[in-house]
């Protein structure tokens, strides 16, 4: 993050670490920072909000996760070239 503070994978991983340590508010902050680019951040946010009984944000993040997954699945395939 020192080199690229907007690195979504590093931010997501920090969220995962914070969640594992029980630091839910910190995890939410990091997942929110990665959510624009990583659908799994939305999935994890949905889980955390659902566990806290906050169903509206949980549903919103689950829908965004599904939307991003659908968009990704419809993307053009990468050309596979033999080695």
JSON list of C-alpha atoms in Angstrom, two decimals:
[
{"chain": "A", "resi": 1, "resn": "UNK", "atom": "CA", "xyz": [0.00, 0.00, 0.00]},
{"chain": "A", "resi": 2, "resn": "UNK", "atom": "CA", "xyz": [2.97, 2.33, 0.40]},
{"chain": "A", "resi": 3, "resn": "UNK", "atom": "CA", "xyz": [3.65, 2.06, -3.34]},
{"chain": "A", "resi": 4, "resn": "UNK", "atom": "CA", "xyz": [0.01, 2.05, -4.44]},
{"chain": "A", "resi": 5, "resn": "UNK", "atom": "CA", "xyz": [-2.49, 2.97, -1.70]},
{"chain": "A", "resi": 6, "resn": "UNK", "atom": "CA", "xyz": [-5.37, 2.11, -4.03]},
{"chain": "A", "resi": 7, "resn": "UNK", "atom": "CA", "xyz": [-4.27, -1.47, -4.71]},
{"chain": "A", "resi": 8, "resn": "UNK", "atom": "CA", "xyz": [-7.59, -3.34, -4.43]},
{"chain": "A", "resi": 9, "resn": "UNK", "atom": "CA", "xyz": [-6.06, -6.76, -3.79]},
{"chain": "A", "resi": 10, "resn": "UNK", "atom": "CA", "xyz": [-3.85, -5.48, -0.97]},
{"chain": "A", "resi": 11, "resn": "UNK", "atom": "CA", "xyz": [-6.81, -3.59, 0.49]},
{"chain": "A", "resi": 12, "resn": "UNK", "atom": "CA", "xyz": [-9.00, -6.69, 0.25]},
{"chain": "A", "resi": 13, "resn": "UNK", "atom": "CA", "xyz": [-6.33, -8.80, 1.95]},
{"chain": "A", "resi": 14, "resn": "UNK", "atom": "CA", "xyz": [-6.08, -6.29, 4.80]},
{"chain": "A", "resi": 15, "resn": "UNK", "atom": "CA", "xyz": [-9.85, -6.59, 5.17]},
{"chain": "A", "resi": 16, "resn": "UNK", "atom": "CA", "xyz": [-9.56, -10.36, 5.36]},
{"chain": "A", "resi": 17, "resn": "UNK", "atom": "CA", "xyz": [-6.86, -10.08, 8.01]},
{"chain": "A", "resi": 18, "resn": "UNK", "atom": "CA", "xyz": [-8.88, -7.58, 10.05]},
{"chain": "A", "resi": 19, "resn": "UNK", "atom": "CA", "xyz": [-11.96, -9.80, 9.83]},
{"chain": "A", "resi": 20, "resn": "UNK", "atom": "CA", "xyz": [-9.96, -12.83, 11.02]},
{"chain": "A", "resi": 21, "resn": "UNK", "atom": "CA", "xyz": [-8.79, -10.79, 14.01]},
{"chain": "A", "resi": 22, "resn": "UNK", "atom": "CA", "xyz": [-12.35, -9.79, 14.86]},
{"chain": "A", "resi": 23, "resn": "UNK", "atom": "CA", "xyz": [-11.84, -6.16, 13.83]},
{"chain": "A", "resi": 24, "resn": "UNK", "atom": "CA", "xyz": [-15.11, -5.91, 11.92]},
{"chain": "A", "resi": 25, "resn": "UNK", "atom": "CA", "xyz": [-15.26, -2.12, 11.49]},
{"chain": "A", "resi": 26, "resn": "UNK", "atom": "CA", "xyz": [-11.71, -2.12, 10.11]},
{"chain": "A", "resi": 27, "resn": "UNK", "atom": "CA", "xyz": [-12.54, -5.05, 7.82]},
{"chain": "A", "resi": 28, "resn": "UNK", "atom": "CA", "xyz": [-15.58, -3.18, 6.48]},
{"chain": "A", "resi": 29, "resn": "UNK", "atom": "CA", "xyz": [-13.42, -0.13, 5.78]},
{"chain": "A", "resi": 30, "resn": "UNK", "atom": "CA", "xyz": [-10.90, -2.16, 3.80]},
{"chain": "A", "resi": 31, "resn": "UNK", "atom": "CA", "xyz": [-13.52, -4.18, 1.91]},
{"chain": "A", "resi": 32, "resn": "UNK", "atom": "CA", "xyz": [-15.30, -0.95, 0.97]},
{"chain": "A", "resi": 33, "resn": "UNK", "atom": "CA", "xyz": [-11.99, 0.30, -0.43]},
{"chain": "A", "resi": 34, "resn": "UNK", "atom": "CA", "xyz": [-11.66, -2.76, -2.65]},
{"chain": "A", "resi": 35, "resn": "UNK", "atom": "CA", "xyz": [-15.31, -3.13, -3.65]},
{"chain": "A", "resi": 36, "resn": "UNK", "atom": "CA", "xyz": [-15.14, -1.01, -6.82]},
{"chain": "A", "resi": 37, "resn": "UNK", "atom": "CA", "xyz": [-12.85, -3.56, -8.44]},
{"chain": "A", "resi": 38, "resn": "UNK", "atom": "CA", "xyz": [-13.30, -6.85, -6.57]},
{"chain": "A", "resi": 39, "resn": "UNK", "atom": "CA", "xyz": [-16.68, -8.55, -6.43]},
{"chain": "A", "resi": 40, "resn": "UNK", "atom": "CA", "xyz": [-15.51, -10.73, -3.54]},
{"chain": "A", "resi": 41, "resn": "UNK", "atom": "CA", "xyz": [-15.27, -7.59, -1.39]},
{"chain": "A", "resi": 42, "resn": "UNK", "atom": "CA", "xyz": [-19.01, -7.12, -1.89]},
{"chain": "A", "resi": 43, "resn": "UNK", "atom": "CA", "xyz": [-19.61, -10.75, -0.95]},
{"chain": "A", "resi": 44, "resn": "UNK", "atom": "CA", "xyz": [-17.62, -10.36, 2.26]},
{"chain": "A", "resi": 45, "resn": "UNK", "atom": "CA", "xyz": [-19.38, -7.09, 3.07]},
{"chain": "A", "resi": 46, "resn": "UNK", "atom": "CA", "xyz": [-22.75, -8.81, 2.60]},
{"chain": "A", "resi": 47, "resn": "UNK", "atom": "CA", "xyz": [-21.65, -11.52, 5.03]},
{"chain": "A", "resi": 48, "resn": "UNK", "atom": "CA", "xyz": [-20.44, -9.04, 7.66]},
{"chain": "A", "resi": 49, "resn": "UNK", "atom": "CA", "xyz": [-23.54, -6.88, 7.48]},
{"chain": "A", "resi": 50, "resn": "UNK", "atom": "CA", "xyz": [-25.82, -9.93, 7.59]},
{"chain": "A", "resi": 51, "resn": "UNK", "atom": "CA", "xyz": [-23.98, -11.22, 10.68]},
{"chain": "A", "resi": 52, "resn": "UNK", "atom": "CA", "xyz": [-24.65, -7.86, 12.37]},
{"chain": "A", "resi": 53, "resn": "UNK", "atom": "CA", "xyz": [-28.33, -8.03, 11.43]},
{"chain": "A", "resi": 54, "resn": "UNK", "atom": "CA", "xyz": [-28.04, -5.12, 8.98]},
{"chain": "A", "resi": 55, "resn": "UNK", "atom": "CA", "xyz": [-30.03, -6.62, 6.16]},
{"chain": "A", "resi": 56, "resn": "UNK", "atom": "CA", "xyz": [-30.37, -3.62, 3.84]},
{"chain": "A", "resi": 57, "resn": "UNK", "atom": "CA", "xyz": [-26.62, -3.13, 3.31]},
{"chain": "A", "resi": 58, "resn": "UNK", "atom": "CA", "xyz": [-26.18, -6.91, 3.20]},
{"chain": "A", "resi": 59, "resn": "UNK", "atom": "CA", "xyz": [-28.70, -7.21, 0.37]},
{"chain": "A", "resi": 60, "resn": "UNK", "atom": "CA", "xyz": [-27.21, -4.23, -1.47]},
{"chain": "A", "resi": 61, "resn": "UNK", "atom": "CA", "xyz": [-23.73, -5.76, -1.40]},
{"chain": "A", "resi": 62, "resn": "UNK", "atom": "CA", "xyz": [-24.97, -9.20, -2.36]},
{"chain": "A", "resi": 63, "resn": "UNK", "atom": "CA", "xyz": [-26.77, -7.71, -5.37]},
{"chain": "A", "resi": 64, "resn": "UNK", "atom": "CA", "xyz": [-23.65, -5.81, -6.39]},
{"chain": "A", "resi": 65, "resn": "UNK", "atom": "CA", "xyz": [-21.60, -9.00, -6.03]},
{"chain": "A", "resi": 66, "resn": "UNK", "atom": "CA", "xyz": [-24.07, -10.81, -8.32]},
{"chain": "A", "resi": 67, "resn": "UNK", "atom": "CA", "xyz": [-24.06, -7.95, -10.83]},
{"chain": "A", "resi": 68, "resn": "UNK", "atom": "CA", "xyz": [-20.27, -7.89, -10.98]},
{"chain": "A", "resi": 69, "resn": "UNK", "atom": "CA", "xyz": [-20.08, -11.67, -11.35]},
{"chain": "A", "resi": 70, "resn": "UNK", "atom": "CA", "xyz": [-22.62, -11.57, -14.18]},
{"chain": "A", "resi": 71, "resn": "UNK", "atom": "CA", "xyz": [-20.69, -8.81, -15.94]},
{"chain": "A", "resi": 72, "resn": "UNK", "atom": "CA", "xyz": [-17.43, -10.71, -15.54]},
{"chain": "A", "resi": 73, "resn": "UNK", "atom": "CA", "xyz": [-18.94, -13.90, -16.95]},
{"chain": "A", "resi": 74, "resn": "UNK", "atom": "CA", "xyz": [-20.16, -12.02, -20.02]},
{"chain": "A", "resi": 75, "resn": "UNK", "atom": "CA", "xyz": [-16.74, -10.49, -20.74]},
{"chain": "A", "resi": 76, "resn": "UNK", "atom": "CA", "xyz": [-14.98, -11.57, -23.86]},
{"chain": "A", "resi": 77, "resn": "UNK", "atom": "CA", "xyz": [-12.66, -14.53, -23.30]},
{"chain": "A", "resi": 78, "resn": "UNK", "atom": "CA", "xyz": [-8.95, -14.00, -23.27]},
{"chain": "A", "resi": 79, "resn": "UNK", "atom": "CA", "xyz": [-7.24, -15.53, -26.26]},
{"chain": "A", "resi": 80, "resn": "UNK", "atom": "CA", "xyz": [-5.55, -18.73, -25.27]},
{"chain": "A", "resi": 81, "resn": "UNK", "atom": "CA", "xyz": [-2.28, -19.27, -27.02]},
{"chain": "A", "resi": 82, "resn": "UNK", "atom": "CA", "xyz": [-0.29, -22.47, -26.80]},
{"chain": "A", "resi": 83, "resn": "UNK", "atom": "CA", "xyz": [3.03, -22.21, -25.02]}
]
